[in-house]
CSV table of C-alpha atoms in Angstrom, one decimal:
chain,number,residue,atom,x,y,z
A,1,MET,CA,-9.1,28.6,-44.1
A,2,GLU,CA,-7.3,27.5,-40.9
A,3,GLN,CA,-4.2,26.6,-42.9
A,4,LYS,CA,-1.1,28.8,-42.6
A,5,HIS,CA,-1.1,29.8,-46.3
A,6,LEU,CA,-4.0,30.5,-48.7
A,7,GLY,CA,-5.1,28.1,-51.4
A,8,LYS,CA,-6.3,29.4,-54.8
A,9,GLY,CA,-10.0,28.9,-53.8
A,10,ASP,CA,-9.5,30.9,-50.6
A,11,THR,CA,-7.8,33.8,-52.4
A,12,ALA,CA,-10.6,33.8,-55.0
A,13,PHE,CA,-13.3,33.9,-52.3
A,14,MET,CA,-11.5,36.8,-50.6
A,15,ALA,CA,-11.3,38.6,-54.0
A,16,ALA,CA,-15.1,38.0,-54.6
A,17,CYS,CA,-16.0,39.4,-51.1
A,18,ALA,CA,-13.7,42.4,-51.6
A,19,GLY,CA,-15.3,43.2,-55.0
A,20,LEU,CA,-18.9,42.7,-54.0
A,21,ILE,CA,-18.6,44.9,-50.9
A,22,VAL,CA,-16.4,47.7,-52.3
A,23,ALA,CA,-19.1,48.0,-55.1
A,24,ASN,CA,-21.3,49.7,-52.5
A,25,ILE,CA,-19.2,52.8,-52.8
A,26,TYR,CA,-19.6,53.1,-56.6
A,27,TYR,CA,-23.2,52.1,-57.3
A,28,CYS,CA,-24.2,55.8,-57.0
A,29,GLN,CA,-22.0,57.1,-59.9
A,30,PRO,CA,-24.2,56.2,-62.9
A,31,LEU,CA,-27.3,57.0,-60.9
A,32,ILE,CA,-26.6,60.7,-60.2
A,33,VAL,CA,-28.7,61.8,-63.3
A,34,LEU,CA,-31.7,59.8,-62.0
A,35,MET,CA,-31.3,61.2,-58.5
A,36,ALA,CA,-31.1,64.7,-59.9
A,37,LYS,CA,-34.3,64.2,-61.9
A,38,GLU,CA,-36.2,62.8,-58.9
A,39,TRP,CA,-35.5,65.9,-56.7
A,40,GLY,CA,-35.1,68.5,-59.4
A,41,LEU,CA,-31.4,69.1,-58.7
A,42,HIS,CA,-28.6,70.1,-61.0
A,43,GLU,CA,-26.5,67.1,-61.9
A,44,SER,CA,-23.4,68.5,-60.4
A,45,ILE,CA,-25.3,68.9,-57.1
A,46,ALA,CA,-26.5,65.3,-57.2
A,47,GLY,CA,-23.0,64.3,-57.9
A,48,ARG,CA,-22.1,65.2,-54.3
A,49,VAL,CA,-23.1,61.7,-53.2
A,50,THR,CA,-20.1,60.3,-55.0
A,51,TYR,CA,-17.5,62.2,-53.0
A,52,LEU,CA,-19.5,62.1,-49.8
A,53,THR,CA,-19.4,58.3,-50.0
A,54,GLN,CA,-15.6,58.5,-50.6
A,55,ILE,CA,-15.2,60.8,-47.6
A,56,GLY,CA,-17.1,58.3,-45.5
A,57,TYR,CA,-14.8,55.6,-46.7
A,58,ALA,CA,-11.7,57.6,-45.8
A,59,MET,CA,-13.2,58.2,-42.3
A,60,GLY,CA,-13.8,54.5,-41.9
A,61,LEU,CA,-10.3,53.7,-43.1
A,62,LEU,CA,-8.7,56.1,-40.6
A,63,LEU,CA,-10.8,55.3,-37.6
A,64,LEU,CA,-11.8,51.6,-38.0
A,65,VAL,CA,-9.3,49.7,-40.1
A,66,PRO,CA,-6.5,50.0,-37.5
A,67,LEU,CA,-8.8,48.1,-35.1
A,68,GLY,CA,-7.9,45.0,-37.3
A,69,ASP,CA,-4.6,44.9,-35.3
A,70,ILE,CA,-6.5,44.8,-32.0
A,71,LEU,CA,-9.8,43.1,-32.6
A,72,GLU,CA,-10.6,39.6,-33.9
A,73,ARG,CA,-10.8,40.3,-37.7
A,74,ARG,CA,-13.7,38.1,-38.6
A,75,LYS,CA,-16.0,39.6,-36.0
A,76,GLN,CA,-15.0,43.1,-37.2
A,77,ILE,CA,-15.7,42.1,-40.8
A,78,LEU,CA,-19.1,40.7,-40.0
A,79,PHE,CA,-20.2,43.6,-37.8
A,80,GLY,CA,-19.1,46.1,-40.5
A,81,THR,CA,-21.0,44.2,-43.2
A,82,GLY,CA,-24.2,44.3,-41.0
A,83,ALA,CA,-23.8,48.0,-40.5
A,84,ALA,CA,-23.4,48.4,-44.3
A,85,ILE,CA,-26.8,46.7,-44.8
A,86,VAL,CA,-28.4,49.3,-42.5
A,87,ALA,CA,-26.8,52.2,-44.4
A,88,LEU,CA,-27.8,50.8,-47.8
A,89,LEU,CA,-31.4,50.4,-46.7
A,90,MET,CA,-31.3,54.0,-45.4
A,91,ALA,CA,-30.3,55.2,-48.8
A,92,ALA,CA,-32.9,53.1,-50.6
A,93,THR,CA,-35.7,54.6,-48.5
A,94,ALA,CA,-34.4,58.2,-48.3
A,95,GLN,CA,-37.2,60.7,-48.7
A,96,ASN,CA,-35.0,63.7,-49.4
A,97,PHE,CA,-31.5,64.5,-50.7
A,98,ILE,CA,-30.2,65.4,-47.2
A,99,ILE,CA,-31.0,61.9,-45.9
A,100,LEU,CA,-29.4,60.4,-49.0
A,101,GLN,CA,-26.2,62.4,-48.4
A,102,ILE,CA,-26.1,61.2,-44.8
A,103,ALA,CA,-26.7,57.6,-45.9
A,104,SER,CA,-23.9,58.0,-48.5
A,105,VAL,CA,-21.4,58.9,-45.9
A,106,LEU,CA,-22.5,56.0,-43.7
A,107,ILE,CA,-22.2,53.6,-46.7
A,108,GLY,CA,-18.6,54.7,-47.2
A,109,VAL,CA,-17.8,54.3,-43.5
A,110,CYS,CA,-19.3,50.8,-43.4
A,111,SER,CA,-17.8,49.5,-46.6
A,112,ILE,CA,-14.2,49.3,-45.4
A,113,ILE,CA,-14.3,45.5,-45.3
A,114,PRO,CA,-12.0,45.0,-48.4
A,115,GLN,CA,-9.3,46.9,-46.5
A,116,LEU,CA,-9.6,44.3,-43.7
A,117,ILE,CA,-9.6,41.5,-46.1
A,118,LEU,CA,-6.4,42.6,-47.9
A,119,PRO,CA,-4.1,42.6,-44.8
A,120,LEU,CA,-5.7,39.3,-43.8
A,121,GLY,CA,-4.8,37.8,-47.2
A,122,ALA,CA,-1.3,39.3,-47.1
A,123,THR,CA,-0.8,37.7,-43.7
A,124,LEU,CA,-2.0,34.2,-44.7
A,125,ALA,CA,-0.1,34.3,-48.1
A,126,ALA,CA,3.3,32.6,-48.4
A,127,ASP,CA,6.1,35.2,-48.6
A,128,HIS,CA,7.0,34.3,-52.2
A,129,LYS,CA,3.4,34.6,-53.3
A,130,ARG,CA,2.4,37.8,-51.4
A,131,GLY,CA,2.5,40.0,-54.4
A,132,SER,CA,0.4,37.7,-56.6
A,133,THR,CA,-2.1,37.1,-53.7
A,134,ILE,CA,-2.6,40.9,-53.3
A,135,GLY,CA,-2.9,41.2,-57.1
A,136,VAL,CA,-5.7,38.6,-57.2
A,137,ILE,CA,-7.6,40.2,-54.3
A,138,MET,CA,-7.1,43.6,-55.9
A,139,ALA,CA,-8.4,42.3,-59.2
A,140,GLY,CA,-11.6,41.2,-57.5
A,141,LEU,CA,-11.8,44.6,-55.8
A,142,LEU,CA,-11.4,46.4,-59.1
A,143,VAL,CA,-13.8,44.2,-61.0
A,144,GLY,CA,-16.3,45.1,-58.2
A,145,ILE,CA,-15.6,48.8,-58.6
A,146,LEU,CA,-16.0,48.8,-62.4
A,147,ALA,CA,-18.7,46.2,-62.8
A,148,SER,CA,-20.8,48.0,-60.1
A,149,ARG,CA,-21.2,50.9,-62.5
A,150,SER,CA,-22.5,48.7,-65.3
A,151,LEU,CA,-24.8,46.9,-62.9
A,152,SER,CA,-26.2,50.0,-61.3
A,153,GLY,CA,-26.6,51.7,-64.6
A,154,ALA,CA,-28.7,48.8,-65.8
A,155,ILE,CA,-30.7,48.4,-62.6
A,156,GLY,CA,-31.3,52.2,-62.4
A,157,SER,CA,-32.6,52.3,-66.0
A,158,LEU,CA,-35.0,49.4,-65.5
A,159,TYR,CA,-36.2,49.8,-62.0
A,160,GLY,CA,-35.0,53.2,-60.6
A,161,TRP,CA,-32.0,54.1,-58.6
A,162,ARG,CA,-33.5,52.9,-55.2
A,163,ALA,CA,-33.6,49.3,-56.4
A,164,MET,CA,-29.8,49.2,-56.6
A,165,TYR,CA,-29.5,49.9,-52.9
A,166,TYR,CA,-32.0,47.3,-52.0
A,167,ILE,CA,-30.1,44.7,-54.1
A,168,ALA,CA,-26.8,45.8,-52.6
A,169,ALA,CA,-28.2,45.2,-49.1
A,170,GLY,CA,-29.3,41.7,-50.1
A,171,VAL,CA,-25.9,40.9,-51.5
A,172,CYS,CA,-24.2,42.0,-48.2
A,173,ALA,CA,-26.6,39.8,-46.2
A,174,VAL,CA,-25.6,36.7,-48.2
A,175,LEU,CA,-21.9,37.6,-47.8
A,176,MET,CA,-22.3,37.8,-44.1
A,177,VAL,CA,-23.4,34.2,-43.9
A,178,LEU,CA,-20.6,33.0,-46.3
A,179,MET,CA,-17.8,34.9,-44.6
A,180,ARG,CA,-19.0,33.6,-41.2
A,181,LEU,CA,-18.5,30.1,-42.5
A,182,ARG,CA,-15.2,30.6,-44.4
A,183,PHE,CA,-13.1,33.3,-42.8
A,184,PRO,CA,-10.6,32.2,-40.2
A,185,VAL,CA,-10.5,33.3,-36.6
A,186,SER,CA,-7.5,35.7,-36.2
A,187,ARG,CA,-5.3,36.8,-33.4
A,188,SER,CA,-4.5,40.5,-32.6
A,189,SER,CA,-1.0,41.7,-33.2
A,190,PHE,CA,-1.2,44.8,-31.0
A,191,ASN,CA,-1.4,44.7,-27.2
A,192,GLY,CA,-2.1,48.3,-26.4
A,193,ASN,CA,-5.4,50.4,-26.4
A,194,TYR,CA,-7.1,52.3,-29.2
A,195,GLY,CA,-5.3,55.6,-28.3
A,196,GLN,CA,-1.9,53.9,-28.4
A,197,LEU,CA,-2.9,52.2,-31.7
A,198,MET,CA,-3.7,55.5,-33.3
A,199,LYS,CA,-0.5,57.1,-32.0
A,200,SER,CA,1.4,54.2,-33.7
A,201,VAL,CA,-0.4,54.9,-37.0
A,202,ALA,CA,0.8,58.5,-36.8
A,203,HIS,CA,4.3,57.3,-35.8
A,204,TYR,CA,4.5,55.0,-38.9
A,205,ALA,CA,3.3,57.8,-41.2
A,206,MET,CA,6.1,60.1,-39.9
A,207,THR,CA,8.9,57.5,-39.8
A,208,GLN,CA,8.4,55.2,-42.8
A,209,PRO,CA,9.5,57.0,-46.0
A,210,LEU,CA,8.3,54.1,-48.3
A,211,LEU,CA,4.8,54.3,-46.7
A,212,ARG,CA,4.6,58.1,-47.2
A,213,GLN,CA,5.7,57.9,-50.8
A,214,ALA,CA,3.3,55.1,-51.6
A,215,ALA,CA,0.4,57.0,-49.9
A,216,VAL,CA,1.1,60.2,-51.9
A,217,THR,CA,1.6,58.5,-55.2
A,218,ASN,CA,-1.6,56.5,-54.8
A,219,ALA,CA,-3.7,59.4,-53.6
A,220,LEU,CA,-2.8,61.4,-56.7
A,221,SER,CA,-3.4,58.4,-59.0
A,222,PHE,CA,-6.8,57.7,-57.5
A,223,ALA,CA,-7.7,61.4,-57.6
A,224,VAL,CA,-7.6,61.4,-61.4
A,225,LEU,CA,-9.3,58.0,-61.7
A,226,SER,CA,-12.2,59.3,-59.5
A,227,ALA,CA,-12.4,62.6,-61.5
A,228,PHE,CA,-12.7,60.7,-64.7
A,229,TRP,CA,-15.5,58.3,-63.6
A,230,VAL,CA,-17.6,61.0,-62.1
A,231,THR,CA,-17.4,63.4,-65.0
A,232,MET,CA,-17.6,60.7,-67.6
A,233,VAL,CA,-21.3,60.3,-66.5
A,234,LEU,CA,-21.9,64.0,-67.3
A,235,PHE,CA,-19.9,63.8,-70.5
A,236,LEU,CA,-21.8,60.8,-71.9
A,237,SER,CA,-25.3,62.1,-70.8
A,238,ALA,CA,-24.8,65.4,-72.6
A,239,ALA,CA,-24.7,66.1,-76.4
A,240,PRO,CA,-23.6,64.6,-78.8
A,241,PHE,CA,-24.0,61.3,-77.0
A,242,GLY,CA,-27.2,61.7,-74.8
A,243,TYR,CA,-26.7,58.3,-73.2
A,244,LYS,CA,-29.0,56.9,-70.5
A,245,SER,CA,-27.8,55.4,-67.2
A,246,PHE,CA,-27.9,51.9,-68.6
A,247,GLU,CA,-25.6,52.8,-71.6
A,248,ILE,CA,-23.2,54.8,-69.4
A,249,GLY,CA,-22.9,51.9,-67.0
A,250,LEU,CA,-21.8,49.6,-69.7
A,251,PHE,CA,-18.6,51.6,-70.0
A,252,GLY,CA,-17.6,50.1,-66.7
A,253,LEU,CA,-17.1,46.8,-68.5
A,254,ALA,CA,-14.2,48.4,-70.5
A,255,GLY,CA,-12.6,49.4,-67.2
A,256,ALA,CA,-13.1,45.9,-65.8
A,257,ALA,CA,-10.8,44.6,-68.5
A,258,GLY,CA,-8.0,46.6,-66.8
A,259,ALA,CA,-8.6,44.5,-63.6
A,260,LEU,CA,-7.0,41.5,-65.4
A,261,ALA,CA,-3.7,43.3,-65.1
A,262,ALA,CA,-3.7,43.2,-61.3
A,263,PRO,CA,-2.6,39.5,-60.8
A,264,LEU,CA,0.1,40.0,-63.5
A,265,VAL,CA,1.4,43.2,-61.8
A,266,GLY,CA,1.4,41.5,-58.4
A,267,LYS,CA,3.4,38.5,-59.8
A,268,ILE,CA,5.9,40.8,-61.5
A,269,SER,CA,6.3,42.6,-58.2
A,270,ASP,CA,7.4,39.4,-56.5
A,271,GLY,CA,11.2,39.1,-56.3
A,272,ARG,CA,12.3,42.3,-58.0
A,273,ASP,CA,12.5,46.0,-57.6
A,274,PRO,CA,8.8,46.9,-58.2
A,275,ARG,CA,9.3,50.7,-58.6
A,276,ASN,CA,9.5,50.4,-62.4
A,277,ASN,CA,5.9,49.2,-62.4
A,278,ILE,CA,4.8,52.5,-60.8
A,279,ILE,CA,6.3,54.8,-63.4
A,280,ILE,CA,4.9,52.5,-66.2
A,281,GLY,CA,1.4,52.9,-64.6
A,282,LEU,CA,1.7,56.7,-64.3
A,283,VAL,CA,2.7,57.0,-68.0
A,284,CYS,CA,-0.3,54.8,-68.9
A,285,GLU,CA,-2.6,57.2,-67.0
A,286,LEU,CA,-1.1,60.2,-68.8
A,287,LEU,CA,-1.6,58.6,-72.2
A,288,SER,CA,-5.2,57.8,-71.4
A,289,PHE,CA,-6.1,61.4,-70.6
A,290,ILE,CA,-4.3,62.6,-73.8
A,291,GLY,CA,-6.7,60.2,-75.6
A,292,PHE,CA,-9.7,61.4,-73.7
A,293,TYR,CA,-9.0,65.0,-74.7
A,294,PHE,CA,-9.2,64.1,-78.4
A,295,THR,CA,-12.3,61.8,-78.0
A,296,GLY,CA,-14.7,64.3,-79.6
A,297,SER,CA,-17.9,62.6,-80.7
A,298,GLY,CA,-16.2,59.2,-81.2
A,299,ILE,CA,-16.1,56.3,-78.7
A,300,PHE,CA,-12.9,54.4,-79.7
A,301,LEU,CA,-10.4,56.7,-77.9
A,302,LEU,CA,-12.7,56.8,-74.8
A,303,LEU,CA,-12.9,53.0,-74.6
A,304,ALA,CA,-9.2,52.5,-75.2
A,305,GLY,CA,-8.4,55.2,-72.7
A,306,ILE,CA,-10.6,53.6,-70.0
A,307,ILE,CA,-8.7,50.3,-70.3
A,308,ILE,CA,-5.3,52.0,-70.3
A,309,LEU,CA,-6.3,54.2,-67.3
A,310,ASP,CA,-7.4,51.3,-65.2
A,311,VAL,CA,-4.4,49.2,-66.1
A,312,GLY,CA,-2.2,52.1,-65.1
A,313,HIS,CA,-3.9,52.7,-61.8
A,314,GLN,CA,-3.7,49.0,-61.0
A,315,ALA,CA,0.1,49.0,-61.7
A,316,VAL,CA,0.5,51.9,-59.2
A,317,GLN,CA,-1.8,50.6,-56.5
A,318,VAL,CA,-0.9,46.9,-56.5
A,319,THR,CA,2.8,47.7,-56.6
A,320,ASN,CA,2.6,50.2,-53.7
A,321,GLN,CA,0.6,47.7,-51.6
A,322,THR,CA,3.1,45.0,-52.2
A,323,ILE,CA,5.8,47.4,-51.0
A,324,ILE,CA,4.1,48.5,-47.8
A,325,TYR,CA,2.9,45.0,-46.8
A,326,SER,CA,6.5,43.8,-46.9
A,327,ILE,CA,7.9,46.4,-44.4
A,328,LEU,CA,6.5,45.5,-41.0
A,329,PRO,CA,4.1,42.4,-41.2
A,330,GLU,CA,2.8,43.0,-37.6
A,331,ALA,CA,1.6,46.5,-38.6
A,332,ARG,CA,-0.1,45.7,-41.9
A,333,ASN,CA,-3.5,47.1,-40.9
A,334,ARG,CA,-2.0,50.3,-39.6
A,335,PHE,CA,0.1,50.7,-42.8
A,336,ASN,CA,-3.0,50.0,-44.8
A,337,THR,CA,-4.8,52.7,-42.8
A,338,VAL,CA,-2.3,55.3,-43.8
A,339,PHE,CA,-2.2,54.1,-47.4
A,340,MET,CA,-5.9,53.8,-48.1
A,341,THR,CA,-7.0,56.8,-46.1
A,342,SER,CA,-4.7,58.9,-48.2
A,343,THR,CA,-6.0,57.1,-51.3
A,344,PHE,CA,-9.6,57.9,-50.6
A,345,ILE,CA,-8.9,61.5,-49.5
A,346,GLY,CA,-7.3,61.7,-52.9
A,347,GLY,CA,-10.4,60.1,-54.5
A,348,ALA,CA,-12.9,62.4,-52.8
A,349,THR,CA,-10.8,65.4,-53.7
A,350,GLY,CA,-10.5,64.2,-57.3
A,351,SER,CA,-14.3,63.7,-57.6
A,352,ALA,CA,-14.9,67.2,-56.2
A,353,MET,CA,-12.2,68.6,-58.5
A,354,GLY,CA,-13.6,66.8,-61.5
A,355,LEU,CA,-17.1,68.3,-60.9
A,356,PHE,CA,-15.4,71.8,-60.5
A,357,LEU,CA,-13.4,71.4,-63.7
A,358,TRP,CA,-16.6,70.3,-65.5
A,359,ASN,CA,-18.4,73.4,-64.4
A,360,VAL,CA,-15.4,75.6,-65.5
A,361,GLY,CA,-14.7,74.1,-68.9
A,362,HIS,CA,-16.5,70.7,-69.3
A,363,TRP,CA,-14.6,67.7,-70.7
A,364,PRO,CA,-11.4,69.5,-72.0
A,365,ALA,CA,-10.9,71.2,-68.6
A,366,VAL,CA,-11.2,67.8,-66.9
A,367,CYS,CA,-8.7,66.2,-69.2
A,368,LEU,CA,-6.1,69.0,-68.9
A,369,GLY,CA,-6.5,69.2,-65.1
A,370,CYS,CA,-6.0,65.5,-64.6
A,371,SER,CA,-3.0,65.5,-67.0
A,372,ALA,CA,-1.4,68.2,-64.9
A,373,ILE,CA,-1.9,66.1,-61.7
A,374,ILE,CA,-0.4,63.0,-63.3
A,375,THR,CA,2.6,65.1,-64.5
A,376,VAL,CA,3.1,66.3,-60.9
A,377,ASN,CA,2.9,62.7,-59.7
A,378,ILE,CA,5.6,61.6,-62.1
A,379,LEU,CA,7.9,64.4,-61.1
A,380,LEU,CA,7.4,63.5,-57.4
A,381,PHE,CA,8.0,59.9,-58.1
A,382,PHE,CA,11.5,60.6,-59.6
A,383,ARG,CA,12.3,63.0,-56.9
A,384,ASN,CA,11.5,60.5,-54.2
A,385,LYS,CA,13.3,57.7,-56.0
A,386,ALA,CA,16.4,59.8,-56.2
A,387,LYS,CA,16.2,60.6,-52.5
A,388,ALA,CA,15.7,57.0,-51.6
A,389,ALA,CA,18.7,55.8,-53.6
A,390,GLY,CA,21.0,56.6,-50.8
A,391,SER,CA,18.9,55.2,-48.0
A,392,ALA,CA,20.0,51.8,-46.8
A,393,ALA,CA,16.8,51.3,-44.9
A,394,VAL,CA,14.6,51.8,-48.0
A,395,GLU,CA,16.8,49.5,-50.1
A,396,MET,CA,16.6,46.8,-47.4
A,397,ALA,CA,12.8,47.1,-47.3
A,398,LEU,CA,12.6,46.7,-51.0
A,399,GLN,CA,14.8,43.7,-50.9
A,400,LYS,CA,12.2,41.9,-48.8
A,401,ILE,CA,9.7,41.9,-51.7
């Protein structure tokens, strides 16, 4: 991978690494029922591990990802993967729920590797293929997110929830060896110290309107996605379904189908104004929750909605990342810090909100609350697009894509 631009095999390897490592954050979701049973907890209490993991991920994104512009990236990636192994083993051997919650935060902090791989891929990609390269890596990442739920549901049902964390630690150990062999040695793009680096992150957040718009749009989009996947476990484990963790995990396969849209969205984003993709994605998200509301005791609307929801979120996220990676190439890690920290703050808030809405009014309340958030996101999008129409700087940035 020493060549200037990525080959297809290199991009596919990056996508696989991103997917297998990001999966660490989501293994817990189908397992919360099993965790609740082991320690005699209410399922909504056990569900805390889902948003604590996302909070940890947001912390890692904010504090560690910017270092990719100072440190040699391969060393940072390998060190982070090693730390993730330790955190996963801590979860697997947890003797009480407090330790598991601490381990969940650490798993999130240490699983930021995909957000170091994405800027690396964007840097190595040819300019005219940047969108499609990001799309392929994002497809791998999303497959990892969604397939992780199916895998953990099956493993949890057969061997208990702890076995999944042991397996995840083993996967990360294998990836450490492979990434050491295949990832290129990189050069830093920032000559200052850590304090100056973090000040520059804040500076970009305040002075780059496209970055702020992308961050807000994606945070709200990921909030509803997270709210859905957390509460879907509770929805399907209750009457009339009464599904076990294995059966619930299989629904992740439906969402994985949505990952196939990522390369297409990325390719469409190359060489045109990508903002139309965002509104299409938000409309897909709204349609999915309308279908979820009328699911009742059937499954068809739920399955169709899962596919549409994940296609919609992919359209929003891949397009936004294509936009921000095209603004200032030398600051991609710092732009990604602002973007993904906002995204996972949205995700953690969405998970907590979903559990709150479930306690208030179960599935109908979740669907109505998420529909309201998507509607707000659509209104903000049109407001920001109208404001940007007269900005020459914004239009020049979009023309780079």
